[in-house]
Amino acid sequence: MRAVVKRRPFTTEEYHRLLQAGILREDDRVELIEGEILEMSPIGSRHAAAVKRLNHLFHELLKGKALLGVQDPVRLGPYSEPQPDLTLLRPRPDFYKESHPGPEDVLLLVEVMDTSQAYDREVKLPLYAKAGIPEVWLVDLEAHRLEVYRKPTPEGFAEAQVLGPEETVAPLHFPEARLPVALILGVA
């Protein structure tokens, strides 16, 4: 007879209490996904450079039209608080001082994939769709492509597009902010 082990999911409130109590530290590489505290992969130099490049590109292109979040938490519900690589958020006078942004605040969410392709596609992407994030970009550094997902549904994104380095892309909320995919990938 096999032992039955029942998992007990953590809520975002409990997760924050673990941080406040010092059980988890702010610099721990963890995120809350579907009630589980998961350790995140270490950030390699290629991944870090891609995030810095995106931060710079969006900062230059949008000049105050959106707030940029870099590896900051986004609360997706009572059991999930991932830390995407980059988010474009609706501007708010308090800069989200009182609470982390939620799905309604996110205009674009970007995940950079160097070694995390399976996790980002199979775990995080469906979570973002279910939460109603309007647009997600997966920057695949290994395959040299950009995956653009739009029109979220509870079952996944209804619209998906794969772009190569020779193409251009603009965020749904900022169609005037066209970017060469090669620049996003760092192959320009």
Short mmCIF file of N, CA and C in Angstrom, two decimals:
data_model
loop_
_atom_site.label_atom_id
_atom_site.label_comp_id
_atom_site.label_asym_id
_atom_site.label_seq_id
_atom_site.Cartn_x
_atom_site.Cartn_y
_atom_site.Cartn_z
N MET A 1 0.84 -1.19 0.00
CA MET A 1 0.00 0.00 0.00
C MET A 1 0.89 1.25 0.00
N ARG A 2 0.58 2.17 -0.87
CA ARG A 2 1.36 3.41 -0.98
C ARG A 2 0.82 4.45 -0.01
N ALA A 3 1.73 5.19 0.53
CA ALA A 3 1.34 6.28 1.42
C ALA A 3 0.73 7.40 0.59
N VAL A 4 -0.33 7.98 1.08
CA VAL A 4 -0.98 9.10 0.41
C VAL A 4 -0.47 10.38 1.05
N VAL A 5 0.14 11.20 0.22
CA VAL A 5 0.65 12.47 0.70
C VAL A 5 -0.21 13.57 0.11
N LYS A 6 -0.76 14.38 0.99
CA LYS A 6 -1.59 15.48 0.54
C LYS A 6 -0.80 16.78 0.64
N ARG A 7 -0.74 17.50 -0.46
CA ARG A 7 -0.05 18.78 -0.46
C ARG A 7 -0.99 19.86 0.04
N ARG A 8 -0.42 20.79 0.76
CA ARG A 8 -1.19 21.92 1.24
C ARG A 8 -0.67 23.18 0.56
N PRO A 9 -1.48 23.79 -0.29
CA PRO A 9 -1.00 24.98 -1.01
C PRO A 9 -0.87 26.19 -0.08
N PHE A 10 0.12 27.01 -0.38
CA PHE A 10 0.29 28.29 0.32
C PHE A 10 -0.51 29.35 -0.41
N THR A 11 -1.11 30.27 0.33
CA THR A 11 -1.75 31.43 -0.28
C THR A 11 -0.70 32.53 -0.42
N THR A 12 -1.03 33.55 -1.19
CA THR A 12 -0.10 34.67 -1.34
C THR A 12 0.12 35.36 0.01
N GLU A 13 -0.92 35.41 0.84
CA GLU A 13 -0.78 36.03 2.16
C GLU A 13 0.19 35.23 3.04
N GLU A 14 0.07 33.91 3.01
CA GLU A 14 0.98 33.07 3.79
C GLU A 14 2.41 33.19 3.26
N TYR A 15 2.54 33.25 1.96
CA TYR A 15 3.83 33.41 1.31
C TYR A 15 4.50 34.71 1.79
N HIS A 16 3.74 35.78 1.86
CA HIS A 16 4.27 37.06 2.34
C HIS A 16 4.62 37.01 3.82
N ARG A 17 3.85 36.26 4.59
CA ARG A 17 4.18 36.11 6.02
C ARG A 17 5.49 35.34 6.19
N LEU A 18 5.78 34.39 5.30
CA LEU A 18 7.06 33.67 5.35
C LEU A 18 8.21 34.64 5.09
N LEU A 19 8.00 35.60 4.22
CA LEU A 19 9.01 36.63 3.95
C LEU A 19 9.17 37.54 5.17
N GLN A 20 8.04 37.97 5.73
CA GLN A 20 8.08 38.87 6.89
C GLN A 20 8.74 38.21 8.10
N ALA A 21 8.53 36.91 8.25
CA ALA A 21 9.11 36.17 9.38
C ALA A 21 10.58 35.83 9.16
N GLY A 22 11.09 36.06 7.95
CA GLY A 22 12.48 35.78 7.67
C GLY A 22 12.75 34.33 7.27
N ILE A 23 11.70 33.54 7.14
CA ILE A 23 11.85 32.15 6.70
C ILE A 23 12.30 32.15 5.24
N LEU A 24 11.69 33.02 4.46
CA LEU A 24 12.15 33.29 3.10
C LEU A 24 12.75 34.69 3.11
N ARG A 25 13.79 34.89 2.32
CA ARG A 25 14.41 36.22 2.22
C ARG A 25 14.07 36.83 0.86
N GLU A 26 14.09 38.15 0.81
CA GLU A 26 13.77 38.85 -0.44
C GLU A 26 14.66 38.43 -1.59
N ASP A 27 15.90 38.08 -1.29
CA ASP A 27 16.83 37.71 -2.35
C ASP A 27 16.81 36.21 -2.67
N ASP A 28 15.94 35.44 -2.00
CA ASP A 28 15.78 34.02 -2.37
C ASP A 28 15.19 33.96 -3.77
N ARG A 29 15.66 33.05 -4.58
CA ARG A 29 15.18 32.91 -5.96
C ARG A 29 14.01 31.94 -5.98
N VAL A 30 12.87 32.40 -5.44
CA VAL A 30 11.66 31.56 -5.39
C VAL A 30 10.48 32.38 -5.89
N GLU A 31 9.44 31.65 -6.30
CA GLU A 31 8.17 32.29 -6.66
C GLU A 31 7.04 31.34 -6.28
N LEU A 32 5.88 31.90 -6.06
CA LEU A 32 4.70 31.13 -5.69
C LEU A 32 3.90 30.82 -6.95
N ILE A 33 3.78 29.52 -7.26
CA ILE A 33 3.04 29.08 -8.44
C ILE A 33 2.03 28.03 -8.02
N GLU A 34 0.74 28.35 -8.19
CA GLU A 34 -0.35 27.42 -7.87
C GLU A 34 -0.21 26.85 -6.45
N GLY A 35 0.18 27.72 -5.50
CA GLY A 35 0.26 27.33 -4.10
C GLY A 35 1.57 26.69 -3.68
N GLU A 36 2.48 26.47 -4.63
CA GLU A 36 3.77 25.86 -4.30
C GLU A 36 4.88 26.90 -4.42
N ILE A 37 5.80 26.85 -3.47
CA ILE A 37 6.95 27.74 -3.52
C ILE A 37 8.03 27.00 -4.32
N LEU A 38 8.32 27.54 -5.48
CA LEU A 38 9.25 26.90 -6.41
C LEU A 38 10.55 27.68 -6.50
N GLU A 39 11.65 26.96 -6.49
CA GLU A 39 12.95 27.59 -6.66
C GLU A 39 13.16 27.89 -8.13
N MET A 40 13.60 29.11 -8.41
CA MET A 40 13.83 29.54 -9.79
C MET A 40 15.26 29.21 -10.19
N SER A 41 15.47 29.05 -11.48
CA SER A 41 16.81 28.80 -12.01
C SER A 41 17.70 30.01 -11.75
N PRO A 42 18.99 29.77 -11.57
CA PRO A 42 19.92 30.91 -11.47
C PRO A 42 19.91 31.70 -12.78
N ILE A 43 20.21 32.97 -12.69
CA ILE A 43 20.21 33.83 -13.87
C ILE A 43 21.62 33.86 -14.45
N GLY A 44 21.75 33.37 -15.69
CA GLY A 44 23.02 33.41 -16.39
C GLY A 44 23.27 34.78 -17.00
N SER A 45 24.47 35.01 -17.45
CA SER A 45 24.82 36.34 -17.99
C SER A 45 24.04 36.66 -19.27
N ARG A 46 23.79 35.65 -20.12
CA ARG A 46 23.04 35.89 -21.36
C ARG A 46 21.59 36.31 -21.04
N HIS A 47 20.99 35.64 -20.06
CA HIS A 47 19.64 35.97 -19.62
C HIS A 47 19.61 37.37 -19.01
N ALA A 48 20.56 37.67 -18.14
CA ALA A 48 20.61 38.98 -17.49
C ALA A 48 20.79 40.09 -18.53
N ALA A 49 21.65 39.86 -19.51
CA ALA A 49 21.86 40.85 -20.56
C ALA A 49 20.58 41.09 -21.36
N ALA A 50 19.84 40.03 -21.65
CA ALA A 50 18.59 40.17 -22.40
C ALA A 50 17.58 41.00 -21.62
N VAL A 51 17.49 40.78 -20.32
CA VAL A 51 16.55 41.56 -19.49
C VAL A 51 16.98 43.02 -19.45
N LYS A 52 18.27 43.27 -19.29
CA LYS A 52 18.76 44.66 -19.29
C LYS A 52 18.48 45.33 -20.64
N ARG A 53 18.70 44.61 -21.72
CA ARG A 53 18.45 45.15 -23.07
C ARG A 53 16.97 45.51 -23.23
N LEU A 54 16.07 44.60 -22.83
CA LEU A 54 14.63 44.88 -22.93
C LEU A 54 14.23 46.08 -22.07
N ASN A 55 14.77 46.14 -20.88
CA ASN A 55 14.49 47.26 -19.98
C ASN A 55 14.91 48.57 -20.66
N HIS A 56 16.09 48.60 -21.24
CA HIS A 56 16.58 49.79 -21.92
C HIS A 56 15.71 50.14 -23.13
N LEU A 57 15.38 49.14 -23.96
CA LEU A 57 14.57 49.38 -25.16
C LEU A 57 13.21 49.96 -24.80
N PHE A 58 12.52 49.33 -23.84
CA PHE A 58 11.19 49.81 -23.48
C PHE A 58 11.25 51.17 -22.79
N HIS A 59 12.27 51.39 -21.99
CA HIS A 59 12.42 52.70 -21.33
C HIS A 59 12.55 53.80 -22.38
N GLU A 60 13.37 53.55 -23.39
CA GLU A 60 13.58 54.54 -24.46
C GLU A 60 12.32 54.72 -25.31
N LEU A 61 11.65 53.63 -25.64
CA LEU A 61 10.49 53.69 -26.53
C LEU A 61 9.25 54.31 -25.89
N LEU A 62 9.01 53.99 -24.63
CA LEU A 62 7.73 54.36 -24.02
C LEU A 62 7.78 55.63 -23.18
N LYS A 63 8.92 56.05 -22.77
CA LYS A 63 9.13 57.32 -22.05
C LYS A 63 7.93 57.73 -21.18
N GLY A 64 7.68 56.97 -20.14
CA GLY A 64 6.66 57.33 -19.17
C GLY A 64 5.25 56.89 -19.49
N LYS A 65 5.02 56.21 -20.60
CA LYS A 65 3.68 55.76 -20.95
C LYS A 65 3.27 54.52 -20.14
N ALA A 66 4.26 53.82 -19.61
CA ALA A 66 4.01 52.63 -18.80
C ALA A 66 5.11 52.53 -17.75
N LEU A 67 4.79 51.88 -16.64
CA LEU A 67 5.83 51.58 -15.65
C LEU A 67 6.48 50.27 -16.04
N LEU A 68 7.78 50.19 -15.88
CA LEU A 68 8.51 48.97 -16.18
C LEU A 68 8.79 48.23 -14.88
N GLY A 69 8.41 46.97 -14.84
CA GLY A 69 8.76 46.11 -13.71
C GLY A 69 9.80 45.11 -14.18
N VAL A 70 10.89 45.01 -13.46
CA VAL A 70 11.95 44.08 -13.82
C VAL A 70 12.09 43.04 -12.73
N GLN A 71 11.71 41.80 -13.05
CA GLN A 71 11.75 40.66 -12.14
C GLN A 71 11.05 40.97 -10.82
N ASP A 72 9.92 41.68 -10.95
CA ASP A 72 9.06 42.02 -9.81
C ASP A 72 7.85 41.10 -9.77
N PRO A 73 7.31 40.84 -8.59
CA PRO A 73 6.15 39.96 -8.47
C PRO A 73 4.89 40.55 -9.11
N VAL A 74 4.07 39.65 -9.63
CA VAL A 74 2.73 39.99 -10.12
C VAL A 74 1.78 39.00 -9.45
N ARG A 75 0.79 39.53 -8.75
CA ARG A 75 -0.16 38.68 -8.05
C ARG A 75 -1.25 38.24 -9.01
N LEU A 76 -1.32 36.93 -9.27
CA LEU A 76 -2.28 36.41 -10.24
C LEU A 76 -3.53 35.81 -9.60
N GLY A 77 -3.58 35.82 -8.32
CA GLY A 77 -4.72 35.24 -7.62
C GLY A 77 -4.28 34.82 -6.23
N PRO A 78 -5.12 34.07 -5.55
CA PRO A 78 -4.79 33.74 -4.16
C PRO A 78 -3.64 32.74 -4.00
N TYR A 79 -3.22 32.07 -5.09
CA TYR A 79 -2.19 31.04 -4.96
C TYR A 79 -0.99 31.21 -5.88
N SER A 80 -0.91 32.31 -6.61
CA SER A 80 0.21 32.47 -7.55
C SER A 80 0.73 33.90 -7.55
N GLU A 81 2.05 34.00 -7.44
CA GLU A 81 2.73 35.29 -7.51
C GLU A 81 4.09 35.08 -8.19
N PRO A 82 4.07 34.91 -9.51
CA PRO A 82 5.33 34.73 -10.23
C PRO A 82 6.11 36.03 -10.30
N GLN A 83 7.35 35.91 -10.73
CA GLN A 83 8.22 37.07 -10.92
C GLN A 83 8.72 37.07 -12.37
N PRO A 84 7.89 37.57 -13.28
CA PRO A 84 8.31 37.60 -14.68
C PRO A 84 9.53 38.49 -14.87
N ASP A 85 10.22 38.26 -15.98
CA ASP A 85 11.44 39.03 -16.22
C ASP A 85 11.17 40.51 -16.44
N LEU A 86 10.09 40.82 -17.14
CA LEU A 86 9.77 42.22 -17.38
C LEU A 86 8.27 42.38 -17.55
N THR A 87 7.73 43.46 -17.00
CA THR A 87 6.32 43.78 -17.21
C THR A 87 6.20 45.25 -17.59
N LEU A 88 5.26 45.53 -18.47
CA LEU A 88 4.83 46.90 -18.72
C LEU A 88 3.51 47.04 -17.97
N LEU A 89 3.47 48.00 -17.06
CA LEU A 89 2.32 48.16 -16.18
C LEU A 89 1.62 49.49 -16.42
N ARG A 90 0.32 49.51 -16.12
CA ARG A 90 -0.42 50.76 -16.16
C ARG A 90 0.22 51.71 -15.14
N PRO A 91 0.47 52.95 -15.54
CA PRO A 91 1.03 53.90 -14.57
C PRO A 91 0.09 54.11 -13.39
N ARG A 92 0.66 54.22 -12.22
CA ARG A 92 -0.08 54.50 -11.00
C ARG A 92 0.73 55.47 -10.16
N PRO A 93 0.09 56.47 -9.58
CA PRO A 93 0.83 57.48 -8.81
C PRO A 93 1.65 56.89 -7.65
N ASP A 94 1.17 55.79 -7.07
CA ASP A 94 1.88 55.21 -5.92
C ASP A 94 2.93 54.17 -6.33
N PHE A 95 3.09 53.93 -7.64
CA PHE A 95 4.06 52.96 -8.16
C PHE A 95 3.86 51.57 -7.53
N TYR A 96 2.61 51.24 -7.19
CA TYR A 96 2.25 49.93 -6.63
C TYR A 96 2.88 49.72 -5.24
N LYS A 97 2.93 50.79 -4.49
CA LYS A 97 3.51 50.75 -3.14
C LYS A 97 2.69 49.89 -2.18
N GLU A 98 1.37 49.93 -2.31
CA GLU A 98 0.50 49.23 -1.36
C GLU A 98 0.31 47.75 -1.68
N SER A 99 0.47 47.38 -2.95
CA SER A 99 0.32 45.97 -3.33
C SER A 99 0.97 45.73 -4.68
N HIS A 100 1.35 44.48 -4.89
CA HIS A 100 1.92 44.12 -6.18
C HIS A 100 0.84 44.25 -7.25
N PRO A 101 1.24 44.52 -8.48
CA PRO A 101 0.24 44.61 -9.55
C PRO A 101 -0.45 43.28 -9.78
N GLY A 102 -1.68 43.38 -10.27
CA GLY A 102 -2.45 42.20 -10.63
C GLY A 102 -2.62 42.13 -12.13
N PRO A 103 -3.33 41.13 -12.63
CA PRO A 103 -3.51 40.97 -14.08
C PRO A 103 -4.09 42.21 -14.75
N GLU A 104 -4.97 42.90 -14.07
CA GLU A 104 -5.61 44.09 -14.65
C GLU A 104 -4.62 45.24 -14.85
N ASP A 105 -3.48 45.18 -14.19
CA ASP A 105 -2.47 46.23 -14.29
C ASP A 105 -1.42 45.95 -15.37
N VAL A 106 -1.33 44.72 -15.82
CA VAL A 106 -0.27 44.31 -16.75
C VAL A 106 -0.70 44.55 -18.19
N LEU A 107 0.10 45.32 -18.91
CA LEU A 107 -0.14 45.58 -20.33
C LEU A 107 0.62 44.59 -21.19
N LEU A 108 1.82 44.22 -20.76
CA LEU A 108 2.65 43.24 -21.45
C LEU A 108 3.53 42.56 -20.41
N LEU A 109 3.67 41.27 -20.54
CA LEU A 109 4.53 40.49 -19.66
C LEU A 109 5.54 39.75 -20.54
N VAL A 110 6.82 39.80 -20.14
CA VAL A 110 7.88 39.19 -20.93
C VAL A 110 8.67 38.20 -20.07
N GLU A 111 8.86 37.01 -20.59
CA GLU A 111 9.73 36.01 -19.97
C GLU A 111 10.89 35.76 -20.94
N VAL A 112 12.10 35.83 -20.43
CA VAL A 112 13.29 35.51 -21.22
C VAL A 112 13.64 34.06 -20.94
N MET A 113 13.81 33.28 -22.00
CA MET A 113 14.08 31.84 -21.85
C MET A 113 15.48 31.54 -22.38
N ASP A 114 16.34 31.14 -21.47
CA ASP A 114 17.67 30.68 -21.85
C ASP A 114 17.75 29.18 -21.59
N THR A 115 17.33 28.78 -20.37
CA THR A 115 17.30 27.36 -20.01
C THR A 115 15.94 26.95 -19.45
N SER A 116 14.98 27.88 -19.44
CA SER A 116 13.69 27.64 -18.78
C SER A 116 12.53 27.46 -19.75
N GLN A 117 12.81 27.06 -20.99
CA GLN A 117 11.75 26.99 -22.00
C GLN A 117 10.56 26.13 -21.56
N ALA A 118 10.80 24.93 -21.09
CA ALA A 118 9.71 24.03 -20.71
C ALA A 118 8.89 24.63 -19.58
N TYR A 119 9.54 25.14 -18.57
CA TYR A 119 8.84 25.72 -17.41
C TYR A 119 8.01 26.93 -17.83
N ASP A 120 8.60 27.81 -18.63
CA ASP A 120 7.88 29.02 -19.05
C ASP A 120 6.70 28.69 -19.96
N ARG A 121 6.86 27.74 -20.87
CA ARG A 121 5.78 27.39 -21.80
C ARG A 121 4.70 26.53 -21.14
N GLU A 122 5.10 25.56 -20.35
CA GLU A 122 4.14 24.58 -19.82
C GLU A 122 3.53 24.95 -18.49
N VAL A 123 4.22 25.77 -17.69
CA VAL A 123 3.71 26.13 -16.37
C VAL A 123 3.24 27.58 -16.34
N LYS A 124 4.13 28.49 -16.67
CA LYS A 124 3.82 29.91 -16.52
C LYS A 124 2.87 30.45 -17.58
N LEU A 125 3.07 30.09 -18.85
CA LEU A 125 2.22 30.61 -19.91
C LEU A 125 0.74 30.29 -19.68
N PRO A 126 0.37 29.03 -19.37
CA PRO A 126 -1.05 28.75 -19.09
C PRO A 126 -1.58 29.52 -17.87
N LEU A 127 -0.71 29.73 -16.89
CA LEU A 127 -1.09 30.50 -15.70
C LEU A 127 -1.40 31.95 -16.08
N TYR A 128 -0.58 32.53 -16.95
CA TYR A 128 -0.80 33.91 -17.40
C TYR A 128 -2.10 34.01 -18.22
N ALA A 129 -2.36 33.03 -19.06
CA ALA A 129 -3.60 33.03 -19.86
C ALA A 129 -4.81 32.94 -18.94
N LYS A 130 -4.77 32.01 -18.01
CA LYS A 130 -5.89 31.81 -17.08
C LYS A 130 -6.16 33.08 -16.25
N ALA A 131 -5.11 33.82 -15.93
CA ALA A 131 -5.26 35.04 -15.14
C ALA A 131 -5.75 36.22 -15.98
N GLY A 132 -5.68 36.09 -17.32
CA GLY A 132 -6.17 37.16 -18.19
C GLY A 132 -5.12 38.19 -18.57
N ILE A 133 -3.84 37.85 -18.47
CA ILE A 133 -2.80 38.77 -18.93
C ILE A 133 -2.99 38.95 -20.44
N PRO A 134 -3.15 40.18 -20.93
CA PRO A 134 -3.53 40.38 -22.34
C PRO A 134 -2.47 40.01 -23.37
N GLU A 135 -1.20 40.09 -22.98
CA GLU A 135 -0.14 39.80 -23.94
C GLU A 135 1.10 39.30 -23.20
N VAL A 136 1.67 38.21 -23.72
CA VAL A 136 2.89 37.64 -23.16
C VAL A 136 3.87 37.42 -24.30
N TRP A 137 5.12 37.83 -24.08
CA TRP A 137 6.19 37.55 -25.01
C TRP A 137 7.15 36.56 -24.36
N LEU A 138 7.50 35.51 -25.07
CA LEU A 138 8.53 34.59 -24.63
C LEU A 138 9.73 34.80 -25.56
N VAL A 139 10.81 35.30 -25.00
CA VAL A 139 12.03 35.58 -25.75
C VAL A 139 12.91 34.34 -25.64
N ASP A 140 12.99 33.56 -26.71
CA ASP A 140 13.75 32.31 -26.71
C ASP A 140 15.16 32.59 -27.23
N LEU A 141 16.10 32.72 -26.30
CA LEU A 141 17.48 33.04 -26.66
C LEU A 141 18.18 31.87 -27.36
N GLU A 142 17.76 30.66 -27.05
CA GLU A 142 18.39 29.47 -27.64
C GLU A 142 17.96 29.30 -29.11
N ALA A 143 16.67 29.45 -29.37
CA ALA A 143 16.14 29.24 -30.73
C ALA A 143 16.15 30.52 -31.58
N HIS A 144 16.55 31.65 -30.98
CA HIS A 144 16.59 32.94 -31.68
C HIS A 144 15.23 33.29 -32.27
N ARG A 145 14.21 33.27 -31.39
CA ARG A 145 12.87 33.63 -31.85
C ARG A 145 12.09 34.28 -30.72
N LEU A 146 11.05 34.98 -31.10
CA LEU A 146 10.15 35.62 -30.15
C LEU A 146 8.77 35.01 -30.34
N GLU A 147 8.20 34.52 -29.26
CA GLU A 147 6.83 33.98 -29.29
C GLU A 147 5.91 35.03 -28.68
N VAL A 148 4.88 35.41 -29.41
CA VAL A 148 3.93 36.44 -28.98
C VAL A 148 2.58 35.77 -28.75
N TYR A 149 2.05 35.93 -27.55
CA TYR A 149 0.75 35.33 -27.19
C TYR A 149 -0.22 36.44 -26.81
N ARG A 150 -1.42 36.36 -27.40
CA ARG A 150 -2.47 37.36 -27.13
C ARG A 150 -3.82 36.66 -27.02
N LYS A 151 -4.81 37.41 -26.57
CA LYS A 151 -6.19 36.93 -26.41
C LYS A 151 -6.25 35.74 -25.43
N PRO A 152 -6.07 36.05 -24.15
CA PRO A 152 -6.09 34.98 -23.14
C PRO A 152 -7.48 34.40 -22.94
N THR A 153 -7.51 33.10 -22.68
CA THR A 153 -8.73 32.39 -22.30
C THR A 153 -8.35 31.48 -21.14
N PRO A 154 -9.31 30.94 -20.42
CA PRO A 154 -8.97 30.00 -19.34
C PRO A 154 -8.23 28.76 -19.83
N GLU A 155 -8.34 28.43 -21.10
CA GLU A 155 -7.68 27.24 -21.66
C GLU A 155 -6.32 27.56 -22.27
N GLY A 156 -5.96 28.83 -22.39
CA GLY A 156 -4.68 29.20 -23.01
C GLY A 156 -4.87 30.45 -23.85
N PHE A 157 -3.87 30.80 -24.61
CA PHE A 157 -3.97 31.97 -25.47
C PHE A 157 -4.56 31.58 -26.82
N ALA A 158 -5.53 32.38 -27.28
CA ALA A 158 -6.20 32.09 -28.55
C ALA A 158 -5.35 32.49 -29.75
N GLU A 159 -4.40 33.37 -29.53
CA GLU A 159 -3.56 33.84 -30.63
C GLU A 159 -2.10 33.65 -30.26
N ALA A 160 -1.36 33.00 -31.13
CA ALA A 160 0.08 32.78 -30.92
C ALA A 160 0.80 33.04 -32.23
N GLN A 161 1.95 33.67 -32.12
CA GLN A 161 2.74 34.01 -33.30
C GLN A 161 4.21 33.80 -32.96
N VAL A 162 4.96 33.21 -33.86
CA VAL A 162 6.40 33.02 -33.69
C VAL A 162 7.11 33.92 -34.69
N LEU A 163 7.98 34.78 -34.18
CA LEU A 163 8.68 35.75 -35.02
C LEU A 163 10.17 35.49 -35.01
N GLY A 164 10.78 35.64 -36.17
CA GLY A 164 12.22 35.47 -36.31
C GLY A 164 12.93 36.80 -36.27
N PRO A 165 14.26 36.76 -36.26
CA PRO A 165 15.07 37.99 -36.15
C PRO A 165 14.83 39.02 -37.25
N GLU A 166 14.35 38.59 -38.41
CA GLU A 166 14.15 39.52 -39.53
C GLU A 166 12.83 40.30 -39.43
N GLU A 167 12.00 39.99 -38.44
CA GLU A 167 10.68 40.62 -38.33
C GLU A 167 10.68 41.73 -37.28
N THR A 168 9.54 42.45 -37.21
CA THR A 168 9.36 43.49 -36.20
C THR A 168 8.11 43.17 -35.40
N VAL A 169 8.01 43.78 -34.23
CA VAL A 169 6.87 43.55 -33.34
C VAL A 169 6.61 44.81 -32.53
N ALA A 170 5.37 44.99 -32.14
CA ALA A 170 4.99 46.09 -31.26
C ALA A 170 4.05 45.54 -30.19
N PRO A 171 4.15 46.04 -28.97
CA PRO A 171 3.19 45.63 -27.94
C PRO A 171 1.77 46.03 -28.36
N LEU A 172 0.82 45.20 -28.02
CA LEU A 172 -0.59 45.43 -28.34
C LEU A 172 -1.05 46.82 -27.90
N HIS A 173 -0.67 47.25 -26.69
CA HIS A 173 -1.10 48.54 -26.15
C HIS A 173 -0.29 49.72 -26.68
N PHE A 174 0.81 49.44 -27.37
CA PHE A 174 1.67 50.51 -27.89
C PHE A 174 2.08 50.19 -29.32
N PRO A 175 1.11 50.22 -30.26
CA PRO A 175 1.41 49.83 -31.65
C PRO A 175 2.46 50.72 -32.31
N GLU A 176 2.64 51.92 -31.81
CA GLU A 176 3.64 52.83 -32.38
C GLU A 176 5.06 52.46 -31.96
N ALA A 177 5.20 51.58 -31.01
CA ALA A 177 6.51 51.21 -30.46
C ALA A 177 7.05 49.94 -31.14
N ARG A 178 7.27 50.01 -32.43
CA ARG A 178 7.76 48.84 -33.18
C ARG A 178 9.23 48.60 -32.89
N LEU A 179 9.56 47.33 -32.72
CA LEU A 179 10.92 46.91 -32.43
C LEU A 179 11.36 45.81 -33.38
N PRO A 180 12.59 45.85 -33.86
CA PRO A 180 13.11 44.71 -34.61
C PRO A 180 13.30 43.54 -33.64
N VAL A 181 12.83 42.36 -34.02
CA VAL A 181 12.98 41.18 -33.18
C VAL A 181 14.46 40.89 -32.95
N ALA A 182 15.31 41.15 -33.94
CA ALA A 182 16.75 40.93 -33.79
C ALA A 182 17.30 41.73 -32.62
N LEU A 183 16.79 42.94 -32.42
CA LEU A 183 17.23 43.78 -31.31
C LEU A 183 16.78 43.19 -29.97
N ILE A 184 15.56 42.67 -29.92
CA ILE A 184 15.04 42.04 -28.71
C ILE A 184 15.89 40.81 -28.37
N LEU A 185 16.27 40.06 -29.38
CA LEU A 185 17.05 38.83 -29.18
C LEU A 185 18.54 39.10 -28.96
N GLY A 186 18.98 40.31 -29.26
CA GLY A 186 20.39 40.64 -29.12
C GLY A 186 21.25 40.08 -30.22
N VAL A 187 20.65 39.90 -31.40
CA VAL A 187 21.41 39.36 -32.54
C VAL A 187 21.56 40.39 -33.66
N ALA A 188 21.19 41.64 -33.35
CA ALA A 188 21.27 42.72 -34.37
C ALA A 188 22.68 43.23 -34.49
#
